[in-house]
Amino acid sequence: MLTIDVRMIQAAGVGTYIRQLVPRVAAALRAHSITLIGDSDELKIFPWSREHPFRVIDCKAPIYSLREQIELSAKIPKETVLFWSPHYNHPLFYRGRLLITVHDTFHLAMPEFVGGWHRRLYASIMFRAVRKKADGILCVSEFGKEQLLMFCPHGRQLITVIYNGVDRDWRASSAWPSPHPKPYILFVGNVKPHKNLRRLLDAFMLLDKMPCDLVIIGRREGFITGDPELVRHASRLQERVHFLGEIHHEDERLRRYYAGAEVLVLPSLYESFGLPALEAMALGCPVIVSKLGGLPEVCGDAALYINPYDVSDIAAQIERILTDRTLRDCLKQAGVVRAELFDWDRTATSTVEVITDLLGSKAGSC
């Protein structure tokens, strides 16, 4: 039996990973029993959860908590051959075979952006345990792998790099009207400090002569309770900055915003993969991304690169792409070609190979 932790199915990055891979993995492993541990009410939202004979074990334990460690370990069925944790917060008390997906090591690499000593301690304990307990580790980029090896130097033989993907049907439609009344720059992501939204707002202030808006798609908590600098800048740019909140990957509105944007800007200080950049390229939206982290690995020569610490550089590259139609068209074409290298079906196939290998000789009894 394969058991999968799907409690983060509604999250942004990790949630997209779960929603894209679990149905594909299940389709490839129809001969095996698969148990999902997560919020049963949330799972009902997704049609694929009813198309496979999953066993569902309800678990609403919050992530990064003591409760998750106690409850999750207790609810894993005894007949489980392999437990797959799609995030580093794996069950410490589980003693069976364990596959862990490590999307990034942000909590360790940039502790100054992780709120509260208890969160930093939790991450430290979890990553030390990854090295000791995991039978297999999935990373979403070579950058992510090398970052993990800085903290788990003896785990190289356990790590497999499998890139994230994009849906094959993610193509722009000429029938789509623009979702916004004016030309706009797009940012997609949460508003945590390492996403560097404050410097993007600073750069946007320098572009006051440009007839365009800034559209931000992502969770809004940061503007309500978070960085006061974001609140201050957003209020000064109130008429030109439009914060739409979170739009799920499956919502067609997200595709329309990608397809209609003049450019997507991701000025992240830390990014192991950068899924919005890949999604934007697939829909013919030119991208400007940070030269740090895993973004160059994903975007290749199909993007403009910025120093995310340099506000003037961010502004200059945005202005360049807004005023040079030839460059913009070139990046659009290059982005579509680049995005074809990444595919969720391919991601799932490679993931199934790792799972099958870890199930090993016991797979026949699943």
mmCIF file of C-alpha atoms in Angstrom:
data_model
loop_
_atom_site.group_PDB
_atom_site.id
_atom_site.type_symbol
_atom_site.label_atom_id
_atom_site.label_comp_id
_atom_site.label_asym_id
_atom_site.label_seq_id
_atom_site.Cartn_x
_atom_site.Cartn_y
_atom_site.Cartn_z
ATOM 1 C CA MET A 1 0.000 0.000 0.000
ATOM 2 C CA LEU A 2 1.079 3.539 -0.823
ATOM 3 C CA THR A 3 -0.073 6.206 1.644
ATOM 4 C CA ILE A 4 0.142 9.906 0.744
ATOM 5 C CA ASP A 5 -0.159 12.975 2.953
ATOM 6 C CA VAL A 6 -2.469 15.387 1.092
ATOM 7 C CA ARG A 7 -3.221 17.826 3.917
ATOM 8 C CA MET A 8 -1.646 20.691 1.932
ATOM 9 C CA ILE A 9 -3.832 20.110 -1.131
ATOM 10 C CA GLN A 10 -5.233 23.656 -0.963
ATOM 11 C CA ALA A 11 -1.849 25.332 -0.541
ATOM 12 C CA ALA A 12 -0.293 27.301 -3.392
ATOM 13 C CA GLY A 13 2.962 25.671 -4.560
ATOM 14 C CA VAL A 14 2.850 22.385 -2.660
ATOM 15 C CA GLY A 15 -0.901 22.176 -3.245
ATOM 16 C CA THR A 16 -0.464 22.476 -7.001
ATOM 17 C CA TYR A 17 2.152 19.714 -6.823
ATOM 18 C CA ILE A 18 -0.269 17.439 -4.943
ATOM 19 C CA ARG A 19 -3.256 18.204 -7.170
ATOM 20 C CA GLN A 20 -1.277 17.572 -10.340
ATOM 21 C CA LEU A 21 0.644 14.475 -9.293
ATOM 22 C CA VAL A 22 -1.664 12.416 -7.081
ATOM 23 C CA PRO A 23 -4.298 11.669 -9.776
ATOM 24 C CA ARG A 24 -1.584 10.892 -12.337
ATOM 25 C CA VAL A 25 0.335 8.644 -9.957
ATOM 26 C CA ALA A 26 -2.885 6.884 -8.975
ATOM 27 C CA ALA A 27 -3.754 6.266 -12.637
ATOM 28 C CA ALA A 28 -0.351 4.678 -13.191
ATOM 29 C CA LEU A 29 -0.596 2.521 -10.053
ATOM 30 C CA ARG A 30 -4.128 1.191 -10.456
ATOM 31 C CA ALA A 31 -2.986 -2.257 -9.380
ATOM 32 C CA HIS A 32 -2.034 -0.898 -5.964
ATOM 33 C CA SER A 33 -4.005 0.315 -2.985
ATOM 34 C CA ILE A 34 -3.550 4.012 -2.263
ATOM 35 C CA THR A 35 -4.551 5.770 0.940
ATOM 36 C CA LEU A 36 -4.826 9.546 1.215
ATOM 37 C CA ILE A 37 -4.492 11.257 4.582
ATOM 38 C CA GLY A 38 -5.981 14.736 4.658
ATOM 39 C CA ASP A 39 -9.099 16.835 5.017
ATOM 40 C CA SER A 40 -11.853 14.653 3.560
ATOM 41 C CA ASP A 41 -14.077 17.680 2.908
ATOM 42 C CA GLU A 42 -11.358 19.392 0.858
ATOM 43 C CA LEU A 43 -10.714 16.236 -1.145
ATOM 44 C CA LYS A 44 -14.355 16.047 -2.233
ATOM 45 C CA ILE A 45 -13.858 19.266 -4.208
ATOM 46 C CA PHE A 46 -11.658 17.482 -6.745
ATOM 47 C CA PRO A 47 -13.404 15.083 -9.172
ATOM 48 C CA TRP A 48 -10.337 12.848 -9.470
ATOM 49 C CA SER A 49 -10.669 11.968 -5.779
ATOM 50 C CA ARG A 50 -13.818 10.020 -6.714
ATOM 51 C CA GLU A 51 -12.430 8.463 -9.906
ATOM 52 C CA HIS A 52 -9.915 6.240 -8.115
ATOM 53 C CA PRO A 53 -10.821 3.884 -5.255
ATOM 54 C CA PHE A 54 -8.785 5.800 -2.711
ATOM 55 C CA ARG A 55 -9.071 5.015 0.941
ATOM 56 C CA VAL A 56 -9.369 8.404 2.644
ATOM 57 C CA ILE A 57 -8.380 8.936 6.269
ATOM 58 C CA ASP A 58 -9.571 12.261 7.626
ATOM 59 C CA CYS A 59 -6.856 14.355 9.257
ATOM 60 C CA LYS A 60 -7.097 18.076 9.881
ATOM 61 C CA ALA A 61 -3.932 18.441 11.941
ATOM 62 C CA PRO A 62 -2.275 21.772 11.049
ATOM 63 C CA ILE A 63 1.122 21.698 9.386
ATOM 64 C CA TYR A 64 4.292 22.505 11.356
ATOM 65 C CA SER A 65 2.648 21.481 14.621
ATOM 66 C CA LEU A 66 3.146 18.961 17.402
ATOM 67 C CA ARG A 67 -0.376 17.762 16.716
ATOM 68 C CA GLU A 68 0.538 16.787 13.153
ATOM 69 C CA GLN A 69 3.385 14.645 14.437
ATOM 70 C CA ILE A 70 1.176 12.763 16.876
ATOM 71 C CA GLU A 71 -1.964 12.489 14.757
ATOM 72 C CA LEU A 72 -0.365 11.836 11.381
ATOM 73 C CA SER A 73 1.862 9.031 12.661
ATOM 74 C CA ALA A 74 -1.087 7.417 14.445
ATOM 75 C CA LYS A 75 -3.303 7.467 11.349
ATOM 76 C CA ILE A 76 -0.902 5.853 8.886
ATOM 77 C CA PRO A 77 -2.320 2.358 8.212
ATOM 78 C CA LYS A 78 -0.164 -0.512 9.479
ATOM 79 C CA GLU A 79 -0.247 -2.157 6.060
ATOM 80 C CA THR A 80 1.461 0.866 4.469
ATOM 81 C CA VAL A 81 4.552 -0.175 2.502
ATOM 82 C CA LEU A 82 5.584 3.352 1.508
ATOM 83 C CA PHE A 83 4.562 6.723 2.926
ATOM 84 C CA TRP A 84 4.982 9.724 0.619
ATOM 85 C CA SER A 85 5.244 13.140 2.244
ATOM 86 C CA PRO A 86 4.974 15.868 -0.443
ATOM 87 C CA HIS A 87 6.647 18.402 1.872
ATOM 88 C CA TYR A 88 9.489 18.187 4.360
ATOM 89 C CA ASN A 89 7.129 18.019 7.379
ATOM 90 C CA HIS A 90 7.125 14.225 7.440
ATOM 91 C CA PRO A 91 5.913 12.070 10.377
ATOM 92 C CA LEU A 92 8.848 11.676 12.769
ATOM 93 C CA PHE A 93 7.371 8.670 14.567
ATOM 94 C CA TYR A 94 6.696 6.629 11.433
ATOM 95 C CA ARG A 95 9.100 3.707 11.107
ATOM 96 C CA GLY A 96 8.289 2.422 7.626
ATOM 97 C CA ARG A 97 9.636 3.295 4.186
ATOM 98 C CA LEU A 98 9.515 7.011 3.548
ATOM 99 C CA LEU A 99 9.608 9.163 0.403
ATOM 100 C CA ILE A 100 9.899 12.913 0.983
ATOM 101 C CA THR A 101 9.578 15.735 -1.536
ATOM 102 C CA VAL A 102 11.740 18.689 -0.525
ATOM 103 C CA HIS A 103 10.631 21.680 -2.594
ATOM 104 C CA ASP A 104 13.173 24.009 -1.023
ATOM 105 C CA THR A 105 15.217 24.650 2.106
ATOM 106 C CA PHE A 106 13.995 28.216 2.539
ATOM 107 C CA HIS A 107 13.358 27.806 6.269
ATOM 108 C CA LEU A 108 17.040 26.999 6.798
ATOM 109 C CA ALA A 109 18.628 29.047 4.017
ATOM 110 C CA MET A 110 16.915 32.326 4.956
ATOM 111 C CA PRO A 111 15.991 32.012 8.648
ATOM 112 C CA GLU A 112 15.700 35.799 8.967
ATOM 113 C CA PHE A 113 12.451 35.558 6.981
ATOM 114 C CA VAL A 114 10.981 32.721 9.055
ATOM 115 C CA GLY A 115 8.790 34.099 11.817
ATOM 116 C CA GLY A 116 9.321 32.734 15.315
ATOM 117 C CA TRP A 117 12.115 30.654 16.812
ATOM 118 C CA HIS A 118 9.773 27.673 17.120
ATOM 119 C CA ARG A 119 9.308 27.531 13.327
ATOM 120 C CA ARG A 120 13.044 27.653 12.759
ATOM 121 C CA LEU A 121 13.566 24.922 15.345
ATOM 122 C CA TYR A 122 10.836 22.779 13.775
ATOM 123 C CA ALA A 123 12.434 23.120 10.335
ATOM 124 C CA SER A 124 15.858 22.271 11.712
ATOM 125 C CA ILE A 125 14.555 19.110 13.390
ATOM 126 C CA MET A 126 12.649 18.070 10.280
ATOM 127 C CA PHE A 127 15.586 18.482 7.908
ATOM 128 C CA ARG A 128 17.944 16.588 10.207
ATOM 129 C CA ALA A 129 15.391 13.787 10.262
ATOM 130 C CA VAL A 130 15.076 13.842 6.454
ATOM 131 C CA ARG A 131 18.684 12.739 6.206
ATOM 132 C CA LYS A 132 18.254 9.970 8.787
ATOM 133 C CA LYS A 133 14.793 8.627 7.942
ATOM 134 C CA ALA A 134 14.159 9.050 4.215
ATOM 135 C CA ASP A 135 14.488 6.094 1.858
ATOM 136 C CA GLY A 136 14.099 8.462 -1.077
ATOM 137 C CA ILE A 137 14.084 12.234 -1.554
ATOM 138 C CA LEU A 138 12.590 14.151 -4.475
ATOM 139 C CA CYS A 139 13.858 17.648 -5.316
ATOM 140 C CA VAL A 140 12.271 19.891 -7.942
ATOM 141 C CA SER A 141 15.513 21.375 -9.307
ATOM 142 C CA GLU A 142 19.268 20.889 -9.266
ATOM 143 C CA PHE A 143 19.474 24.111 -7.270
ATOM 144 C CA GLY A 144 17.115 22.632 -4.687
ATOM 145 C CA LYS A 145 19.209 19.481 -4.544
ATOM 146 C CA GLU A 146 22.459 21.358 -3.943
ATOM 147 C CA GLN A 147 20.804 23.517 -1.294
ATOM 148 C CA LEU A 148 19.535 20.418 0.495
ATOM 149 C CA LEU A 149 22.995 18.845 0.386
ATOM 150 C CA MET A 150 24.369 21.869 2.228
ATOM 151 C CA PHE A 151 22.221 20.827 5.196
ATOM 152 C CA CYS A 152 22.155 17.058 4.535
ATOM 153 C CA PRO A 153 25.603 16.427 3.021
ATOM 154 C CA HIS A 154 25.398 12.645 3.184
ATOM 155 C CA GLY A 155 22.094 12.254 1.362
ATOM 156 C CA ARG A 156 23.211 12.578 -2.268
ATOM 157 C CA GLN A 157 22.513 8.941 -3.160
ATOM 158 C CA LEU A 158 18.917 9.288 -1.935
ATOM 159 C CA ILE A 159 18.025 12.339 -4.049
ATOM 160 C CA THR A 160 16.273 12.299 -7.411
ATOM 161 C CA VAL A 161 15.652 15.575 -9.223
ATOM 162 C CA ILE A 162 12.261 15.649 -10.955
ATOM 163 C CA TYR A 163 11.163 18.998 -12.339
ATOM 164 C CA ASN A 164 7.680 20.396 -11.855
ATOM 165 C CA GLY A 165 5.534 20.697 -14.955
ATOM 166 C CA VAL A 166 2.786 22.567 -16.701
ATOM 167 C CA ASP A 167 -0.459 21.223 -18.150
ATOM 168 C CA ARG A 168 -0.308 20.392 -21.841
ATOM 169 C CA ASP A 169 -3.616 22.190 -22.348
ATOM 170 C CA TRP A 170 -2.269 25.435 -20.873
ATOM 171 C CA ARG A 171 -2.356 27.405 -24.094
ATOM 172 C CA ALA A 172 -3.574 30.940 -24.604
ATOM 173 C CA SER A 173 -6.807 31.447 -26.519
ATOM 174 C CA SER A 174 -7.250 34.355 -28.910
ATOM 175 C CA ALA A 175 -10.905 34.365 -27.862
ATOM 176 C CA TRP A 176 -10.028 35.459 -24.333
ATOM 177 C CA PRO A 177 -10.728 39.143 -23.697
ATOM 178 C CA SER A 178 -8.229 40.983 -21.520
ATOM 179 C CA PRO A 179 -9.153 40.440 -17.859
ATOM 180 C CA HIS A 180 -7.978 43.955 -16.945
ATOM 181 C CA PRO A 181 -9.002 47.296 -18.532
ATOM 182 C CA LYS A 182 -5.415 48.609 -18.848
ATOM 183 C CA PRO A 183 -2.050 47.090 -19.795
ATOM 184 C CA TYR A 184 -0.589 45.469 -16.696
ATOM 185 C CA ILE A 185 2.509 43.982 -15.130
ATOM 186 C CA LEU A 186 1.768 40.717 -13.320
ATOM 187 C CA PHE A 187 3.088 39.224 -10.092
ATOM 188 C CA VAL A 188 1.918 35.753 -8.994
ATOM 189 C CA GLY A 189 2.925 34.348 -5.619
ATOM 190 C CA ASN A 190 2.499 34.790 -1.902
ATOM 191 C CA VAL A 191 3.556 37.992 -0.164
ATOM 192 C CA LYS A 192 6.187 36.502 2.119
ATOM 193 C CA PRO A 193 9.315 38.658 2.411
ATOM 194 C CA HIS A 194 11.548 36.460 0.247
ATOM 195 C CA LYS A 195 9.209 37.017 -2.699
ATOM 196 C CA ASN A 196 10.579 40.573 -2.651
ATOM 197 C CA LEU A 197 7.299 42.290 -3.427
ATOM 198 C CA ARG A 198 8.404 45.428 -1.580
ATOM 199 C CA ARG A 199 11.221 46.050 -4.078
ATOM 200 C CA LEU A 200 8.863 45.339 -6.968
ATOM 201 C CA LEU A 201 6.568 48.058 -5.616
ATOM 202 C CA ASP A 202 9.569 50.383 -5.279
ATOM 203 C CA ALA A 203 10.502 49.672 -8.897
ATOM 204 C CA PHE A 204 6.929 50.231 -10.030
ATOM 205 C CA MET A 205 6.985 53.665 -8.382
ATOM 206 C CA LEU A 206 9.897 54.567 -10.677
ATOM 207 C CA LEU A 207 7.728 53.718 -13.689
ATOM 208 C CA ASP A 208 5.152 56.423 -13.021
ATOM 209 C CA LYS A 209 5.279 57.561 -16.668
ATOM 210 C CA MET A 210 4.359 54.114 -17.943
ATOM 211 C CA PRO A 211 0.621 53.721 -18.680
ATOM 212 C CA CYS A 212 0.221 50.384 -16.959
ATOM 213 C CA ASP A 213 -0.986 48.864 -13.706
ATOM 214 C CA LEU A 214 0.493 46.248 -11.415
ATOM 215 C CA VAL A 215 -1.726 43.214 -10.808
ATOM 216 C CA ILE A 216 -0.820 41.002 -7.844
ATOM 217 C CA ILE A 217 -2.268 37.503 -7.510
ATOM 218 C CA GLY A 218 -1.592 35.696 -4.243
ATOM 219 C CA ARG A 219 -2.586 35.375 -0.632
ATOM 220 C CA ARG A 220 -3.320 38.755 0.887
ATOM 221 C CA GLU A 221 -2.464 38.130 4.547
ATOM 222 C CA GLY A 222 0.820 39.990 4.223
ATOM 223 C CA PHE A 223 -0.985 43.219 3.374
ATOM 224 C CA ILE A 224 -3.366 42.868 6.286
ATOM 225 C CA THR A 225 -1.066 41.738 9.091
ATOM 226 C CA GLY A 226 2.415 41.637 7.627
ATOM 227 C CA ASP A 227 5.159 43.891 6.308
ATOM 228 C CA PRO A 228 4.285 47.548 7.060
ATOM 229 C CA GLU A 229 6.426 48.579 4.091
ATOM 230 C CA LEU A 230 4.076 46.706 1.776
ATOM 231 C CA VAL A 231 1.095 48.448 3.317
ATOM 232 C CA ARG A 232 2.726 51.861 2.928
ATOM 233 C CA HIS A 233 3.756 51.350 -0.683
ATOM 234 C CA ALA A 234 0.453 49.774 -1.667
ATOM 235 C CA SER A 235 -1.484 52.716 -0.246
ATOM 236 C CA ARG A 236 0.664 55.224 -2.164
ATOM 237 C CA LEU A 237 0.038 53.332 -5.393
ATOM 238 C CA GLN A 238 -3.569 52.528 -4.617
ATOM 239 C CA GLU A 239 -5.062 53.413 -8.005
ATOM 240 C CA ARG A 240 -2.398 51.559 -9.996
ATOM 241 C CA VAL A 241 -1.896 48.434 -7.873
ATOM 242 C CA HIS A 242 -4.626 45.792 -7.928
ATOM 243 C CA PHE A 243 -4.442 42.989 -5.397
ATOM 244 C CA LEU A 244 -6.725 40.161 -6.494
ATOM 245 C CA GLY A 245 -5.998 37.649 -3.740
ATOM 246 C CA GLU A 246 -5.401 33.990 -4.441
ATOM 247 C CA ILE A 247 -6.600 32.406 -7.697
ATOM 248 C CA HIS A 248 -6.188 28.640 -7.854
ATOM 249 C CA HIS A 249 -4.252 26.925 -10.614
ATOM 250 C CA GLU A 250 -7.443 25.221 -11.846
ATOM 251 C CA ASP A 251 -9.335 28.516 -12.214
ATOM 252 C CA GLU A 252 -9.331 29.696 -15.847
ATOM 253 C CA ARG A 253 -9.035 33.301 -14.660
ATOM 254 C CA LEU A 254 -5.415 32.620 -13.718
ATOM 255 C CA ARG A 255 -4.632 31.573 -17.286
ATOM 256 C CA ARG A 256 -6.306 34.691 -18.623
ATOM 257 C CA TYR A 257 -4.248 36.936 -16.382
ATOM 258 C CA TYR A 258 -1.047 35.229 -17.486
ATOM 259 C CA ALA A 259 -2.006 35.426 -21.164
ATOM 260 C CA GLY A 260 -3.080 39.072 -21.002
ATOM 261 C CA ALA A 261 -0.095 40.463 -19.090
ATOM 262 C CA GLU A 262 2.592 42.603 -20.662
ATOM 263 C CA VAL A 263 5.119 40.779 -18.496
ATOM 264 C CA LEU A 264 5.338 38.586 -15.399
ATOM 265 C CA VAL A 265 7.914 39.766 -12.853
ATOM 266 C CA LEU A 266 9.319 37.419 -10.191
ATOM 267 C CA PRO A 267 12.027 39.270 -8.232
ATOM 268 C CA SER A 268 12.407 36.523 -5.602
ATOM 269 C CA LEU A 269 15.360 36.459 -3.241
ATOM 270 C CA TYR A 270 14.967 32.689 -2.954
ATOM 271 C CA GLU A 271 13.155 30.342 -5.314
ATOM 272 C CA SER A 272 13.919 26.682 -5.820
ATOM 273 C CA PHE A 273 11.760 26.379 -8.944
ATOM 274 C CA GLY A 274 9.363 29.242 -9.670
ATOM 275 C CA LEU A 275 6.204 27.638 -11.042
ATOM 276 C CA PRO A 276 4.532 30.961 -12.027
ATOM 277 C CA ALA A 277 7.395 31.675 -14.452
ATOM 278 C CA LEU A 278 6.859 28.330 -16.174
ATOM 279 C CA GLU A 279 3.088 28.801 -16.320
ATOM 280 C CA ALA A 280 3.484 32.305 -17.744
ATOM 281 C CA MET A 281 5.887 31.124 -20.450
ATOM 282 C CA ALA A 282 3.501 28.348 -21.473
ATOM 283 C CA LEU A 283 0.804 30.975 -22.040
ATOM 284 C CA GLY A 284 3.003 33.275 -24.100
ATOM 285 C CA CYS A 285 3.686 35.827 -21.379
ATOM 286 C CA PRO A 286 7.246 37.212 -21.317
ATOM 287 C CA VAL A 287 8.979 36.888 -17.962
ATOM 288 C CA ILE A 288 11.468 38.891 -15.925
ATOM 289 C CA VAL A 289 12.940 36.832 -13.106
ATOM 290 C CA SER A 290 15.590 36.946 -10.426
ATOM 291 C CA LYS A 291 19.005 35.654 -11.402
ATOM 292 C CA LEU A 292 19.187 33.902 -8.030
ATOM 293 C CA GLY A 293 18.046 30.417 -7.063
ATOM 294 C CA GLY A 294 16.463 27.935 -9.421
ATOM 295 C CA LEU A 295 14.789 30.420 -11.772
ATOM 296 C CA PRO A 296 17.644 30.476 -14.346
ATOM 297 C CA GLU A 297 17.509 26.668 -14.385
ATOM 298 C CA VAL A 298 13.818 26.773 -15.263
ATOM 299 C CA CYS A 299 13.743 29.748 -17.634
ATOM 300 C CA GLY A 300 17.015 29.267 -19.508
ATOM 301 C CA ASP A 301 17.470 31.842 -22.267
ATOM 302 C CA ALA A 302 13.738 32.593 -22.424
ATOM 303 C CA ALA A 303 13.717 35.320 -19.747
ATOM 304 C CA LEU A 304 15.226 38.643 -18.775
ATOM 305 C CA TYR A 305 17.191 38.453 -15.531
ATOM 306 C CA ILE A 306 17.433 40.992 -12.723
ATOM 307 C CA ASN A 307 19.418 41.586 -9.575
ATOM 308 C CA PRO A 308 16.544 41.290 -7.069
ATOM 309 C CA TYR A 309 18.307 43.563 -4.590
ATOM 310 C CA ASP A 310 18.622 46.405 -7.140
ATOM 311 C CA VAL A 311 15.384 48.386 -7.503
ATOM 312 C CA SER A 312 16.719 50.406 -10.434
ATOM 313 C CA ASP A 313 17.627 47.221 -12.315
ATOM 314 C CA ILE A 314 14.147 45.808 -11.760
ATOM 315 C CA ALA A 315 12.587 49.033 -13.051
ATOM 316 C CA ALA A 316 14.955 49.247 -16.034
ATOM 317 C CA GLN A 317 14.218 45.716 -17.226
ATOM 318 C CA ILE A 318 10.465 46.240 -16.872
ATOM 319 C CA GLU A 319 10.698 49.472 -18.876
ATOM 320 C CA ARG A 320 12.824 47.716 -21.480
ATOM 321 C CA ILE A 321 10.266 45.001 -22.083
ATOM 322 C CA LEU A 322 7.344 47.461 -22.074
ATOM 323 C CA THR A 323 8.950 49.661 -24.731
ATOM 324 C CA ASP A 324 10.614 47.076 -26.987
ATOM 325 C CA ARG A 325 7.949 45.110 -28.837
ATOM 326 C CA THR A 326 10.532 43.085 -30.766
ATOM 327 C CA LEU A 327 12.135 41.914 -27.527
ATOM 328 C CA ARG A 328 8.749 41.141 -26.006
ATOM 329 C CA ASP A 329 7.675 39.061 -29.008
ATOM 330 C CA CYS A 330 10.998 37.222 -28.992
ATOM 331 C CA LEU A 331 10.629 36.332 -25.316
ATOM 332 C CA LYS A 332 7.052 35.203 -25.854
ATOM 333 C CA GLN A 333 8.115 32.742 -28.538
ATOM 334 C CA ALA A 334 11.162 31.551 -26.605
ATOM 335 C CA GLY A 335 9.062 31.067 -23.481
ATOM 336 C CA VAL A 336 6.505 28.851 -25.200
ATOM 337 C CA VAL A 337 9.309 26.666 -26.567
ATOM 338 C CA ARG A 338 11.027 26.524 -23.185
ATOM 339 C CA ALA A 339 7.828 25.560 -21.366
ATOM 340 C CA GLU A 340 7.423 22.523 -23.616
ATOM 341 C CA LEU A 341 10.381 20.955 -21.807
ATOM 342 C CA PHE A 342 8.298 20.723 -18.621
ATOM 343 C CA ASP A 343 5.208 18.544 -18.416
ATOM 344 C CA TRP A 344 3.223 17.213 -15.451
ATOM 345 C CA ASP A 345 2.746 13.862 -17.211
ATOM 346 C CA ARG A 346 6.516 13.525 -17.501
ATOM 347 C CA THR A 347 6.881 14.563 -13.863
ATOM 348 C CA ALA A 348 4.394 11.887 -12.830
ATOM 349 C CA THR A 349 6.087 9.174 -14.899
ATOM 350 C CA SER A 350 9.441 9.848 -13.248
ATOM 351 C CA THR A 351 7.814 9.999 -9.811
ATOM 352 C CA VAL A 352 6.082 6.654 -10.363
ATOM 353 C CA GLU A 353 9.458 5.105 -11.215
ATOM 354 C CA VAL A 354 10.849 6.224 -7.858
ATOM 355 C CA ILE A 355 7.747 5.046 -5.983
ATOM 356 C CA THR A 356 7.777 1.652 -7.701
ATOM 357 C CA ASP A 357 11.441 1.204 -6.881
ATOM 358 C CA LEU A 358 10.830 2.025 -3.215
ATOM 359 C CA LEU A 359 7.844 -0.291 -3.014
ATOM 360 C CA GLY A 360 10.313 -2.936 -4.154
ATOM 361 C CA SER A 361 9.601 -6.602 -3.695
ATOM 362 C CA LYS A 362 6.681 -5.813 -1.402
ATOM 363 C CA ALA A 363 4.828 -4.002 -4.195
ATOM 364 C CA GLY A 364 2.952 -7.128 -5.183
ATOM 365 C CA SER A 365 1.230 -7.243 -1.809
ATOM 366 C CA CYS A 366 -0.144 -3.695 -2.020
#
